[in-house]
Short mmCIF file of C-alpha atoms in Angstrom, two decimals:
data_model
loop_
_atom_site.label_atom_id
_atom_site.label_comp_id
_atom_site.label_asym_id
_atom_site.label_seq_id
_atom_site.Cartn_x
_atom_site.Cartn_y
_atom_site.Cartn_z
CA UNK A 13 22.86 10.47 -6.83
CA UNK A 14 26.85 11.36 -7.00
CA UNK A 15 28.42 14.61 -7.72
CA UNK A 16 32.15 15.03 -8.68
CA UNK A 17 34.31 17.74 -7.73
CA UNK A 18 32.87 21.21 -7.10
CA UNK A 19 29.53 20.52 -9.19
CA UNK A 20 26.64 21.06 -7.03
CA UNK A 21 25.42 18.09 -5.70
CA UNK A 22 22.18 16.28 -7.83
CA UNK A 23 19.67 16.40 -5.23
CA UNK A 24 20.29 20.17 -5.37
CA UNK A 25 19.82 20.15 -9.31
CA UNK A 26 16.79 18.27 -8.77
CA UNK A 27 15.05 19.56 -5.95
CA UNK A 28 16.16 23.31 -7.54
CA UNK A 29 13.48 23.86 -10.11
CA UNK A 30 10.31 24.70 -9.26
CA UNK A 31 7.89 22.08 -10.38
CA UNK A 32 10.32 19.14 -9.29
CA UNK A 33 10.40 20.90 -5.72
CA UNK A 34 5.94 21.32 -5.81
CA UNK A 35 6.40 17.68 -6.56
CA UNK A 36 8.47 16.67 -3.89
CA UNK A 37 6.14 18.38 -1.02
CA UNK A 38 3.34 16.86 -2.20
CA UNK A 39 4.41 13.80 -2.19
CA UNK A 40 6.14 14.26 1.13
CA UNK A 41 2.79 13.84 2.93
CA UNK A 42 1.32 11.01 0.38
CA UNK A 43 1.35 9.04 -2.64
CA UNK A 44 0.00 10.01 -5.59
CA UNK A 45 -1.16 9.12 -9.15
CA UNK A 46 -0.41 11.43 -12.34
CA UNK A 47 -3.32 12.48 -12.50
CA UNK A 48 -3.92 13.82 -8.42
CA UNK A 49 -0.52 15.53 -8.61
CA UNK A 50 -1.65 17.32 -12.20
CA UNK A 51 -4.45 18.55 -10.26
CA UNK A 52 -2.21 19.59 -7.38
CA UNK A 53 0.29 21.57 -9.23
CA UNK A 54 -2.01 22.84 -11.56
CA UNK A 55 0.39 21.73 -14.62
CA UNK A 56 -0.13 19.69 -17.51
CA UNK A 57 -0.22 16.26 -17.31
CA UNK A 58 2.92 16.24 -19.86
CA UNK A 59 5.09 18.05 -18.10
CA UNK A 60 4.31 16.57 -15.00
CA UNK A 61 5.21 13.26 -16.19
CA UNK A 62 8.48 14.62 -17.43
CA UNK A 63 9.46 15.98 -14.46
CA UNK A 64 8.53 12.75 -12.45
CA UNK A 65 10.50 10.89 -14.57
CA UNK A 66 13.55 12.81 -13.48
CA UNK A 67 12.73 12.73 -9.71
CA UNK A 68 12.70 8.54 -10.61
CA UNK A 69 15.95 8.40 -12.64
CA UNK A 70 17.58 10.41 -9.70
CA UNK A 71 16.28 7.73 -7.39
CA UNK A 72 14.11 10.07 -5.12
CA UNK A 73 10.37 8.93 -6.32
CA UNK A 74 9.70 5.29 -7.14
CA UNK A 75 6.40 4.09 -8.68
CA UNK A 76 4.26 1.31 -8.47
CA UNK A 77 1.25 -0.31 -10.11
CA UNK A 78 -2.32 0.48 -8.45
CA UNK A 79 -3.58 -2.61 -7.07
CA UNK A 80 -7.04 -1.24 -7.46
CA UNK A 81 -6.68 0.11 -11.53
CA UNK A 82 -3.67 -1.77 -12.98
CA UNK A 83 -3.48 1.47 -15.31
CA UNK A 84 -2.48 3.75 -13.03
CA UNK A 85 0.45 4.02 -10.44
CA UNK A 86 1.19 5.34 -7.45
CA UNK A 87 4.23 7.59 -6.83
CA UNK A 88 5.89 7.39 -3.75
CA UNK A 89 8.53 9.90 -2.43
CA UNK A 90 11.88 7.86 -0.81
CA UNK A 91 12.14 10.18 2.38
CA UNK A 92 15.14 7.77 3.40
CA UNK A 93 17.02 8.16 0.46
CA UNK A 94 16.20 12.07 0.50
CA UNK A 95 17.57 12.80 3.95
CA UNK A 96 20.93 10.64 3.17
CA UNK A 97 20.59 13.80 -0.29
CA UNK A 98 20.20 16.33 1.96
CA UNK A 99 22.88 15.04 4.31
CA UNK A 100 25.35 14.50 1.81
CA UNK A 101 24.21 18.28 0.07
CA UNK A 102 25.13 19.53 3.49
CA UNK A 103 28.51 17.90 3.73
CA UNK A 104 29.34 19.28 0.12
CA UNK A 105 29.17 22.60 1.10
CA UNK A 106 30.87 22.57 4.64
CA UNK A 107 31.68 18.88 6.41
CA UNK A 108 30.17 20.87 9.72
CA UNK A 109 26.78 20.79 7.57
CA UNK A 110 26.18 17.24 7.88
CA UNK A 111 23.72 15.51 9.91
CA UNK A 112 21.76 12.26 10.86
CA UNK A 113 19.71 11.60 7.91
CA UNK A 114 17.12 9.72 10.33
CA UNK A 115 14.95 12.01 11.81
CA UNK A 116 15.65 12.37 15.66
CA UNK A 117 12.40 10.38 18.10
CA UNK A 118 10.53 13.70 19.19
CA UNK A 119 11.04 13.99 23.06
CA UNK A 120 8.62 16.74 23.47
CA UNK A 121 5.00 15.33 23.81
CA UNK A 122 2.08 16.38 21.51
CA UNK A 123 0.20 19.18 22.70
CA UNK A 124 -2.59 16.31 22.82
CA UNK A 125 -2.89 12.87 22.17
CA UNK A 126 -3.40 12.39 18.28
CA UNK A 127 -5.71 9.50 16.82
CA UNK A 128 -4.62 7.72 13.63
CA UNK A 129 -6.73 5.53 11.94
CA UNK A 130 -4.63 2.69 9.78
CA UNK A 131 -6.70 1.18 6.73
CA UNK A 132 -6.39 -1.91 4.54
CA UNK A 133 -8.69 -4.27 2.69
CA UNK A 134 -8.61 -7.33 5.45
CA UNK A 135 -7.11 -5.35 8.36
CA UNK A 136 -5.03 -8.74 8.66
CA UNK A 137 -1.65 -7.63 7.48
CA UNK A 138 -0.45 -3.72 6.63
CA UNK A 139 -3.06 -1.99 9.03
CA UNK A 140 -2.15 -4.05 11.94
CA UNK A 141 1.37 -3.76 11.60
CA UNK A 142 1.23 -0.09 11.17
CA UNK A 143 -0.32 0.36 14.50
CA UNK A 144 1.40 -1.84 16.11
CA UNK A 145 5.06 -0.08 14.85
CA UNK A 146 3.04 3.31 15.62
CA UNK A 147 2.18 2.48 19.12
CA UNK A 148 5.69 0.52 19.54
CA UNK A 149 7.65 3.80 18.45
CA UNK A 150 5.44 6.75 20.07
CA UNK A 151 5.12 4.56 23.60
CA UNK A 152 1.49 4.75 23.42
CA UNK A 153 1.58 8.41 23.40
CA UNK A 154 -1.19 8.33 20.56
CA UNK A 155 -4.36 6.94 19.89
CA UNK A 156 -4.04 4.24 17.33
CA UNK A 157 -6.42 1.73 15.44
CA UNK A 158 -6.64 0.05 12.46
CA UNK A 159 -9.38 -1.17 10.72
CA UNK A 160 -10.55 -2.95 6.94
CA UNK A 161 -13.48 -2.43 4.20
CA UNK A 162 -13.66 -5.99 3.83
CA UNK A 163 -11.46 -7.97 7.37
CA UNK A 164 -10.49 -11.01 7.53
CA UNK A 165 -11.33 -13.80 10.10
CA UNK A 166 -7.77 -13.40 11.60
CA UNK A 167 -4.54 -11.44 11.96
CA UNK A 168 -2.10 -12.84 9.41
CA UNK A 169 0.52 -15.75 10.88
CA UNK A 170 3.21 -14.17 9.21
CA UNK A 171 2.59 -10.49 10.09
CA UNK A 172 2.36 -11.95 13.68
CA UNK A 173 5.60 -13.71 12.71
CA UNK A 174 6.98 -10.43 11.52
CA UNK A 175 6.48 -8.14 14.04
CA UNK A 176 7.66 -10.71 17.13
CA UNK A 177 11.06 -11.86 15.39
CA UNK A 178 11.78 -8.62 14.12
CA UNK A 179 10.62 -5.44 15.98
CA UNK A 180 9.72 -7.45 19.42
CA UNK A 181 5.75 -7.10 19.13
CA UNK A 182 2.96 -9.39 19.79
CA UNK A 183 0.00 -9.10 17.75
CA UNK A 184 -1.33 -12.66 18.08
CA UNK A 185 -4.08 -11.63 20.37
CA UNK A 186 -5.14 -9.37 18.04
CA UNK A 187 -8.60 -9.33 16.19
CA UNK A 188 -9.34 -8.00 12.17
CA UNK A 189 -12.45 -5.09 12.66
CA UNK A 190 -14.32 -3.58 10.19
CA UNK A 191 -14.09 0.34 9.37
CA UNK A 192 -18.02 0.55 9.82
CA UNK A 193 -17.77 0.08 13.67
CA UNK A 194 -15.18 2.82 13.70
CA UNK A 195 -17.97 5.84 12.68
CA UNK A 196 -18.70 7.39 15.34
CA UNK A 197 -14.91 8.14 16.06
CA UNK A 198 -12.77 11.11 15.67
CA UNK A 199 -9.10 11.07 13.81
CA UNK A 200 -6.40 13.46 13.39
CA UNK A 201 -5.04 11.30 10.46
CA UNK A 202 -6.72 8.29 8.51
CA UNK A 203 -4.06 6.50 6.68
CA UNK A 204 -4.77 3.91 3.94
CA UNK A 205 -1.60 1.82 3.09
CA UNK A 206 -3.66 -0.11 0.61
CA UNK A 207 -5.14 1.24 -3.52
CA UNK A 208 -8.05 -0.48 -2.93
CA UNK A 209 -9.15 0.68 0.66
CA UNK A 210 -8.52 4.30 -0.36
CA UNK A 211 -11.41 4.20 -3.14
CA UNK A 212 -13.91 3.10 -0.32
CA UNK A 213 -12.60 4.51 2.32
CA UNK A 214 -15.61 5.90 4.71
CA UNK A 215 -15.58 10.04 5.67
CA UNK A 216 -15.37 9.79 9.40
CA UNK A 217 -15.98 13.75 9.55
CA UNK A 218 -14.08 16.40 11.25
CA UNK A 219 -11.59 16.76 8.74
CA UNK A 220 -8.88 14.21 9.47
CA UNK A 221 -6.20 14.52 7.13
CA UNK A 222 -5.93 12.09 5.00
CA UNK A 223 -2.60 10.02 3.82
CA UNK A 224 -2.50 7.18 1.70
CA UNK A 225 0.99 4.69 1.39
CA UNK A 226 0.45 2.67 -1.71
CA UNK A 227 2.19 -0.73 -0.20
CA UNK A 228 1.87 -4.37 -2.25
CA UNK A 229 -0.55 -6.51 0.10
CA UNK A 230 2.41 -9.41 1.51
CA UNK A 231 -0.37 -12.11 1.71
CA UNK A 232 -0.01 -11.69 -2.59
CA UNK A 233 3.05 -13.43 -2.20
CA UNK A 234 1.82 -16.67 -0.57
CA UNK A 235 3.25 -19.38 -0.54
CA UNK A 236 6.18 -21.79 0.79
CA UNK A 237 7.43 -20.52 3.25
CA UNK A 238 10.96 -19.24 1.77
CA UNK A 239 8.69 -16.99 -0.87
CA UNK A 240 5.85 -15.94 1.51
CA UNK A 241 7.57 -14.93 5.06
CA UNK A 242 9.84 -12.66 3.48
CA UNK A 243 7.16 -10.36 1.94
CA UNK A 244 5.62 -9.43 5.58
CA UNK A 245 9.35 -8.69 6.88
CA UNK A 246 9.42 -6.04 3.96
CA UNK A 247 6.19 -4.96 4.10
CA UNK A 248 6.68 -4.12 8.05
CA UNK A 249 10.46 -2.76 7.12
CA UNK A 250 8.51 -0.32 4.79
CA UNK A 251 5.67 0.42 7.23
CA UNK A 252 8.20 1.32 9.87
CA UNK A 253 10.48 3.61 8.42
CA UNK A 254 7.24 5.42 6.65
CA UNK A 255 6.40 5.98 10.47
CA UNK A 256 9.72 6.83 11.70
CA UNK A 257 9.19 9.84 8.86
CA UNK A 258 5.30 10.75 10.41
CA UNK A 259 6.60 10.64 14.09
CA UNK A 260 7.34 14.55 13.89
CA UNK A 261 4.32 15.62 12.04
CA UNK A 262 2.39 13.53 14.75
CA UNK A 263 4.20 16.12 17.14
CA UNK A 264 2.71 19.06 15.90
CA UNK A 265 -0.91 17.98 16.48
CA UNK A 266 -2.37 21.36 17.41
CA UNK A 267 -4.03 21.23 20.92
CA UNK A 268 -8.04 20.77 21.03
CA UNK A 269 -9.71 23.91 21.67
CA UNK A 270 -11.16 23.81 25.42
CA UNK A 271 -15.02 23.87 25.13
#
């Protein structure tokens, strides 16, 4: 996304019109398909697509195949590559504008503890990573699980790999559970990083709000271990900078009401 001279910077041409920006918000709290955000904007499906297709040629929204209907795909808003457009936008206009693109670790606690529920199909990969990067970043300052619709004997070797050579975590101790054992429990947020989870995903009640990250399973790329390994260290890449991005909306967990 450049800009030469005194033109306004893209991001601002793209975020400007209306539609683009309805876009943009609601897919700053989740992935979508077409057909969600039609319903969410309350557009046509045409000119939705058109305008989606502009968001991905500027490089702000990528899209990716469902893994549960290979004929539809999931858009997914690039909040990284967004803050380094709104930093730059900034910097256009007056270099005193500028800032960190990455979003600052809140210091100020929640006013309580917030529960997040991670999903996935075999809770052996993308859920346990999440919560272990969620309870890594936020010091244990919120109530994490993770759970699957259908979980696997074991956590993943090379999400275990993963997390200890790159982020310092050990989740070799850690056990796959099913969502069903998770019912009687109460969430802030339920988070599905997986197409097919989302379509089964249980109602735990209580209105959680619910988020889903459309991310490629890593175990899919199986294999030696030059073509397998790699896939978990972008997979938990992905997972972490997603949370890095949820960390402040985490912060503004509004506090129980005393009974």
């Amino acid at each position: 996304m450049r800009s030469s001279g005194h033109a306004a910077p893209a991001f601002v041409h793209l975020a400007a019109h209306p539609l683009r920006w309805r876009l943009l918000t609601e897919l700053a709290s989740s992935d979508y398909r077409v057909r969600e955000l039609v319903e969410r904007a309350g557009q046509p499906q045409n000119l939705v697509s058109y305008h989606l297709r502009l968001l991905r040629g500027g490089g702000l929204v990528t899209a990716r195949r469902s893994s549960f209907d290979a004929r539809d795909s999931y858009y997914h808003l690039d909040l990284e590559r967004c803050a380094h457009a709104l930093a730059h936008a900034g910097t256009a206009l007056h270099p005193a504008l500028g800032f960190d693109p990455a979003p600052p670790p809140s210091t100020k606690p929640p006013a309580r503890r917030p529960a997040v529920l991670f999903a996935c199909t075999g809770n052996s990969a993308r859920s346990p990573i999440a919560e272990a990067l969620l309870r890594h970043r936020t010091n244990s300052q919120v109530e994490v699980t993770s759970a699957g619709s259908h979980p696997k004997p074991r956590i993943h070797p090379g999400a275990v790999r993963a997390l200890r050579e790159h982020h310092g975590i050990d989740i070799s101790r850690q056990s796959p559970r099913h969502l069903d054992t998770l019912a009687d429990r109460r969430f802030d947020y339920v988070i599905s990083l997986c197409d097919k989870v989302r379509e089964v995903c249980p109602d735990f009640g209580d209105h959680p709000r619910l988020v889903h990250w459309s991310i490629p399973d890593p175990a899919a790329a199986d294999g030696t271990d030059r073509t397998g390994y790699p896939a978990f260290v972008r997979t938990a890449a992905e997972i972490d900078t997603r949370i890095r991005y949820l960390l402040p909306q985490l912060a503004l967990t509004p506090r129980e009401v005393e009974s």
